[in-house]
Rosetta silent file (secondary structure, phi, psi, omega in degrees, C-alpha in Angstrom):
SEQUENCE: MLQALVTLPRKVEECLELDALIEQAAQGLMHVQDFLYLGRGNQYPIALEGALKLKEISYIHAEGYPAGEMKHGPIALVDKNTPSVFLVPQGPVYDKVMANMQEIKARGGPVIAVVTQGDREATALADDVIEVPEVEDFLQPVVNIIPLQLLAYHIAVLRGADVDQPRNLAKSVTVE
SCORE:     score description
SCORE:     0.000 S_00000001
   1 L     0.000  -40.215  179.135  -18.371   14.246   -8.773 S_00000001
   2 H   -63.099  -43.036  179.071  -17.549   15.799  -12.122 S_00000001
   3 H   -62.092  -39.503  178.060  -15.429   18.505  -10.488 S_00000001
   4 H   -63.230  -40.197  178.121  -13.565   15.826   -8.525 S_00000001
   5 H   -66.373  -35.455  179.284  -12.883   13.936  -11.753 S_00000001
   6 H   -63.651  -35.532 -178.553  -11.594   17.106  -13.421 S_00000001
   7 H   -84.059   -9.701 -175.326   -8.984   17.512  -10.667 S_00000001
   8 H   -58.703  -43.856  179.876   -7.941   13.838  -10.714 S_00000001
   9 H   -56.589  -39.226  177.979   -5.114   14.133  -13.298 S_00000001
  10 H   -67.381  -37.475  178.778   -3.341   16.708  -11.114 S_00000001
  11 H   -65.285  -37.961  176.825   -3.823   14.509   -8.026 S_00000001
  12 H   -65.013  -42.089  176.822   -2.265   11.585   -9.915 S_00000001
  13 H   -59.462  -39.990  177.955    0.693   13.815  -10.856 S_00000001
  14 H   -62.192  -38.127  177.442    1.119   14.680   -7.173 S_00000001
  15 H   -65.773  -41.158  179.691    1.271   10.966   -6.365 S_00000001
  16 H   -66.057  -27.889  177.243    3.895   10.400   -9.038 S_00000001
  17 L   -69.256   -8.598  178.113    5.964   13.204   -7.507 S_00000001
  18 L   -84.120    2.302 -173.230    6.341   10.987   -4.412 S_00000001
  19 H   -52.462  -47.830 -177.435    8.649    8.666   -6.354 S_00000001
  20 H   -64.870  -40.966  177.501   11.911    9.668   -4.609 S_00000001
  21 H   -62.513  -42.657 -179.180   10.334    9.384   -1.150 S_00000001
  22 H   -68.553  -38.208  177.008    8.935    5.949   -1.997 S_00000001
  23 H   -62.002  -39.749  177.962   12.280    4.808   -3.383 S_00000001
  24 H   -62.892  -43.388  177.262   13.910    5.827   -0.111 S_00000001
  25 H   -62.635  -39.100 -179.296   11.343    3.791    1.861 S_00000001
  26 H   -61.556  -33.920  179.714   11.949    0.830   -0.471 S_00000001
  27 H   -60.372  -35.529  177.724   15.642    0.832    0.413 S_00000001
  28 H   -80.784   -8.760 -175.696   14.746    0.007    4.004 S_00000001
  29 H  -115.096   -3.945 -171.115   12.288   -2.691    2.927 S_00000001
  30 L   -64.580  -20.793 -177.886   14.121   -4.478    0.122 S_00000001
  31 L   -98.419   -0.351  179.815   15.306   -7.376    2.318 S_00000001
  32 L   -69.676  143.573 -178.171   11.925   -8.099    3.881 S_00000001
  33 L  -103.560  -16.723 -177.390   10.470  -11.517    3.024 S_00000001
  34 E  -142.816  139.777  176.851    6.796  -11.053    4.002 S_00000001
  35 E  -132.834  148.969  167.184    4.347   -8.137    3.871 S_00000001
  36 E  -113.843  138.734  175.368    0.745   -7.602    4.939 S_00000001
  37 E  -119.524  125.549 -172.965   -1.431   -5.087    3.079 S_00000001
  38 E  -131.042  134.147  177.161   -4.531   -3.938    4.929 S_00000001
  39 E  -154.309  157.780  177.862   -7.462   -1.736    3.971 S_00000001
  40 L  -115.939  153.470  176.377  -11.162   -1.312    4.756 S_00000001
  41 H    59.839 -130.603 -177.537  -14.088   -0.667    2.437 S_00000001
  42 H   -72.346   -2.153  176.190  -12.995    0.478   -1.017 S_00000001
  43 H   -89.426  -17.568  178.272   -9.374    0.256    0.168 S_00000001
  44 H   -60.565  -48.014  176.763   -9.475   -3.526    0.608 S_00000001
  45 H   -61.542  -29.052  177.594   -9.233   -4.216   -3.164 S_00000001
  46 H   -70.909  -37.631  174.483   -6.339   -1.737   -3.289 S_00000001
  47 H   -61.085  -42.748  177.872   -4.606   -3.701   -0.517 S_00000001
  48 H   -61.582  -44.697 -178.916   -5.084   -6.858   -2.597 S_00000001
  49 H   -66.750  -39.733  177.533   -3.666   -5.169   -5.691 S_00000001
  50 H   -61.070  -44.644  178.285   -0.694   -3.751   -3.790 S_00000001
  51 H   -65.178  -41.597  179.289    0.178   -7.191   -2.437 S_00000001
  52 H   -61.284  -46.036 -178.825   -0.284   -8.771   -5.854 S_00000001
  53 H   -62.495  -41.111  178.614    2.011   -6.259   -7.552 S_00000001
  54 H   -62.573  -43.943  177.944    4.724   -6.800   -4.945 S_00000001
  55 H   -61.048  -47.012 -173.301    4.516  -10.588   -5.426 S_00000001
  56 H   -62.724  -37.948 -172.483    4.533  -10.361   -9.204 S_00000001
  57 H  -111.764  -13.982  179.776    7.614   -8.233   -9.655 S_00000001
  58 H  -114.420  -13.256  179.169    9.730   -8.630   -6.521 S_00000001
  59 L    66.364   31.808  175.742    8.965  -12.276   -5.636 S_00000001
  60 L  -102.622  139.362  175.927    8.229  -11.376   -2.021 S_00000001
  61 E   -68.025  126.763  178.776    5.370  -13.067   -0.193 S_00000001
  62 E  -144.539  140.105  178.777    2.606  -10.509    0.393 S_00000001
  63 E  -123.074  133.087  170.596   -0.993  -10.867    1.524 S_00000001
  64 E   -97.259  139.600 -174.891   -3.814   -8.389    1.118 S_00000001
  65 E  -149.395  149.315  173.444   -6.467   -8.589    3.793 S_00000001
  66 E   -68.011  126.150 -176.159   -9.481   -6.639    5.031 S_00000001
  67 H   -57.334  -33.516 -179.367   -8.168   -4.631    7.990 S_00000001
  68 H   -69.864  -13.264 -179.192  -11.325   -5.378    9.963 S_00000001
  69 H  -114.013   14.557 -175.126  -10.631   -9.092    9.794 S_00000001
  70 L   -64.968  -21.927  178.166   -6.927   -9.084   10.571 S_00000001
  71 L   -72.159  -10.621 -178.728   -7.573  -10.758   13.931 S_00000001
  72 L   -96.372   44.778  175.779   -8.764  -13.819   12.009 S_00000001
  73 L   137.476  -64.850 -173.833   -5.337  -15.023   10.957 S_00000001
  74 H   -59.077  -28.949 -177.934   -2.925  -12.371    9.701 S_00000001
  75 H   -62.322  -24.526  177.461   -2.271  -10.949   13.152 S_00000001
  76 H   -67.562  -20.701 -179.240   -0.470  -14.212   13.967 S_00000001
  77 H   -86.723   -9.762 -173.696    2.119  -13.292   11.312 S_00000001
  78 L   -71.736  126.136  171.167    2.949   -9.916   12.853 S_00000001
  79 L  -157.150 -176.953 -175.790    6.481   -9.511   14.137 S_00000001
  80 L   -65.864  -14.631 -178.017    9.384   -7.071   13.762 S_00000001
  81 L  -102.368    1.997 -178.156   10.253   -8.600   10.370 S_00000001
  82 L  -121.838   96.279  178.889    6.800   -8.379    8.770 S_00000001
  83 L   -70.033  148.172  174.336    5.740   -4.870    7.790 S_00000001
  84 E  -113.699  124.960  177.338    2.070   -4.032    7.425 S_00000001
  85 E   -96.723  115.790 -178.541    1.091   -1.566    4.713 S_00000001
  86 E  -106.108  138.341  171.556   -2.061    0.264    5.770 S_00000001
  87 E   -99.545  111.393 -169.898   -4.357    2.320    3.563 S_00000001
  88 E  -126.913   59.232  177.790   -5.613    5.030    5.927 S_00000001
  89 L   -72.387  156.112  173.342   -7.529    7.735    4.057 S_00000001
  90 L   -62.969  145.123  178.871   -9.691   10.171    5.984 S_00000001
  91 L   154.732 -168.266 -171.581  -13.283    9.007    6.028 S_00000001
  92 L   -65.333  -24.238 -178.831  -15.916    6.993    7.851 S_00000001
  93 L  -107.700   12.139 -177.448  -13.658    4.044    8.813 S_00000001
  94 H   -53.650  -50.223 -177.323  -10.558    6.100    9.671 S_00000001
  95 H   -62.106  -35.906  179.129  -10.785    5.476   13.437 S_00000001
  96 H   -68.199  -40.327  178.424  -11.197    1.737   12.913 S_00000001
  97 H   -66.830  -38.823  176.729   -8.137    1.553   10.662 S_00000001
  98 H   -61.046  -40.109  177.592   -6.168    3.554   13.224 S_00000001
  99 H   -63.391  -39.051  176.557   -7.175    1.006   15.880 S_00000001
 100 H   -62.962  -42.200  177.780   -5.926   -1.773   13.568 S_00000001
 101 H   -61.678  -41.248  179.988   -2.604    0.047   13.137 S_00000001
 102 H   -63.541  -35.056  177.632   -2.262    0.374   16.903 S_00000001
 103 H   -65.663  -39.372  177.533   -2.746   -3.374   17.289 S_00000001
 104 H   -65.676  -46.376  179.698    0.085   -4.043   14.836 S_00000001
 105 H   -61.299  -38.881  179.955    2.360   -1.546   16.589 S_00000001
 106 H   -63.444  -22.494  179.882    1.543   -3.106   19.993 S_00000001
 107 L   -99.612    9.824  176.218    2.847   -6.421   18.643 S_00000001
 108 L    82.775   12.973 -179.172    6.087   -4.911   17.371 S_00000001
 109 L   -84.871  135.772  174.518    5.141   -4.855   13.711 S_00000001
 110 L   -68.772  144.875 -178.656    6.478   -2.118   11.443 S_00000001
 111 E  -123.295  127.535  169.337    3.782    0.023    9.808 S_00000001
 112 E  -109.086  123.303 -175.720    3.879    1.718    6.434 S_00000001
 113 E  -118.261  130.729  170.894    0.872    4.013    6.114 S_00000001
 114 E   -98.299  111.850 -171.179   -0.612    5.584    3.009 S_00000001
 115 E  -125.813  165.284  173.882   -2.435    8.587    4.443 S_00000001
 116 E   -74.730  138.329  179.510   -4.178   11.770    3.355 S_00000001
 117 L   -47.679  133.998  177.454   -1.858   14.779    3.271 S_00000001
 118 L    89.139   -0.266 -178.532   -1.677   16.490    6.638 S_00000001
 119 L   -77.041   97.369 -177.550   -2.754   13.476    8.700 S_00000001
 120 H   -79.235  -29.363 -178.231   -0.613   13.931   11.827 S_00000001
 121 H   -65.838  -50.177  179.170   -2.301   11.195   13.888 S_00000001
 122 H   -68.420  -36.471  179.602   -1.463    8.358   11.488 S_00000001
 123 H   -60.935  -39.339 -179.664    1.941    9.896   10.753 S_00000001
 124 H   -67.280  -27.488 -176.507    2.825    9.778   14.459 S_00000001
 125 H   -89.315  -31.542 -172.960    1.968    6.084   14.655 S_00000001
 126 L   -83.542  156.346  175.124    3.549    4.772   11.446 S_00000001
 127 L   -83.250  -40.698  175.325    7.201    3.955   10.793 S_00000001
 128 E  -127.902  139.814 -177.528    7.039    5.061    7.147 S_00000001
 129 E  -129.313  135.960  172.929    4.406    7.423    5.777 S_00000001
 130 E  -121.468  113.986 -178.425    3.315    8.167    2.239 S_00000001
 131 E   -94.798  120.938  177.956    1.013   11.186    2.056 S_00000001
 132 E  -105.363  157.468 -179.160   -1.343   11.280   -0.916 S_00000001
 133 L   -65.773  152.351  177.922   -3.504   14.237   -1.928 S_00000001
 134 L   -73.437  131.124  176.511   -6.985   14.558   -0.525 S_00000001
 135 L  -139.541  168.061  174.700   -9.677   13.395   -2.951 S_00000001
 136 L   -60.436  150.687 -176.338  -13.304   12.370   -2.769 S_00000001
 137 H   -53.364  -40.426 -176.818  -13.821    8.926   -1.242 S_00000001
 138 H   -68.802  -16.794  177.988  -14.841    7.346   -4.559 S_00000001
 139 H  -100.665   -5.734 -177.011  -11.488    8.418   -6.092 S_00000001
 140 H   -56.075  -39.974  177.468   -9.312    7.366   -3.160 S_00000001
 141 H   -58.439  -33.606 -178.662   -8.438    3.988   -4.729 S_00000001
 142 H   -64.657  -46.409 -178.259   -6.975    5.781   -7.769 S_00000001
 143 H   -78.153  -27.174 -178.148   -4.527    7.842   -5.738 S_00000001
 144 H   -78.221  -26.901 -178.884   -3.721    5.105   -3.223 S_00000001
 145 H   -72.994  -28.338 -176.345   -2.708    2.459   -5.754 S_00000001
 146 H   -60.895  -50.524  178.462   -0.002    4.648   -7.277 S_00000001
 147 H   -64.796  -30.305  178.411    2.338    4.654   -4.253 S_00000001
 148 H   -68.357  -39.140  176.512    1.797    0.922   -3.787 S_00000001
 149 H   -67.014  -40.638  177.848    2.809    0.272   -7.390 S_00000001
 150 H   -65.478  -38.832  178.044    5.847    2.526   -7.027 S_00000001
 151 H   -62.076  -46.964  178.011    6.832    0.768   -3.799 S_00000001
 152 H   -60.223  -43.935  179.702    6.647   -2.649   -5.490 S_00000001
 153 H   -58.849  -51.232 -176.222    8.620   -1.311   -8.454 S_00000001
 154 H   -67.258  -38.936  177.143   11.424    0.146   -6.350 S_00000001
 155 H   -62.327  -44.115 -179.535   11.711   -2.896   -4.096 S_00000001
 156 H   -61.971  -46.488 -179.892   11.912   -5.145   -7.154 S_00000001
 157 H   -61.903  -44.404  179.860   14.570   -2.999   -8.846 S_00000001
 158 H   -63.297  -28.568  178.160   16.631   -2.837   -5.649 S_00000001
 159 L   -85.656   -2.312  177.982   16.460   -6.639   -5.409 S_00000001
 160 L    84.599   16.674 -179.978   17.705   -6.958   -8.988 S_00000001
 161 L   -80.923  149.763  176.271   14.460   -8.280  -10.469 S_00000001
 162 L   -86.486   99.412 -175.481   13.573   -7.635  -14.111 S_00000001
 163 L   -71.590  -17.326  179.268   10.387   -5.611  -13.725 S_00000001
 164 L   -84.364  -20.654  178.550    9.744   -5.634  -17.470 S_00000001
 165 L  -139.004   72.220  179.909    9.697   -9.432  -17.678 S_00000001
 166 L   -61.304  141.724 -177.527    8.569  -10.898  -14.348 S_00000001
 167 L   -66.522  145.975  174.306    9.195  -14.619  -14.114 S_00000001
 168 L    65.215   12.314  177.870    6.324  -17.044  -14.645 S_00000001
 169 L  -108.771  129.167  179.252    3.892  -14.365  -15.828 S_00000001
 170 L   -81.357  145.306  176.254    2.305  -14.654  -19.227 S_00000001
 171 L   -77.744  -18.807  176.105    1.948  -11.538  -21.374 S_00000001
 172 L  -139.600  158.496 -179.842   -1.432  -12.787  -22.541 S_00000001
 173 L  -108.956  128.905  174.983   -4.098  -15.035  -21.114 S_00000001
 174 L  -115.223  141.146 -178.495   -5.435  -17.968  -23.065 S_00000001
 175 L  -120.076  131.414  177.624   -8.518  -19.888  -22.070 S_00000001
 176 L  -100.915    0.000    0.000   -9.265  -23.413  -23.189 S_00000001
């Protein structure tokens, strides 16, 4: 675990180097009005955060959902105008997430997949692919959130939103 942590700063730099690729993907997504973000296990909170960031700075409706439960509601939203962003790292639930992606594709939904570098199976299925460096499972959320934040940033900028001062968001939280 310590060795994995030592290599993490370089892995984060590799994710940041994906900026131009992510900006290009954002150009094709800037007019979309609804997004689904789907992940399993430790990727589910990252799906929630990705959707939240997109809402906060681009003002696009986005929902994060556990990929294993997408049949309980979100699948009804799938159509050619609603992209699904999947977090698909290699690991114990990889095959299940791939099955979820196939269900979206079968219904005509566009798929953006955040995958581990070299993953040809997910790459062949997705419409847009963002390859992140391979890391230990416990660090996967760190590398997967970076492209989601960059995607939200680029979509917001392309839509003309002020990413430094998002509307209706307080800079501090006060509790009464």
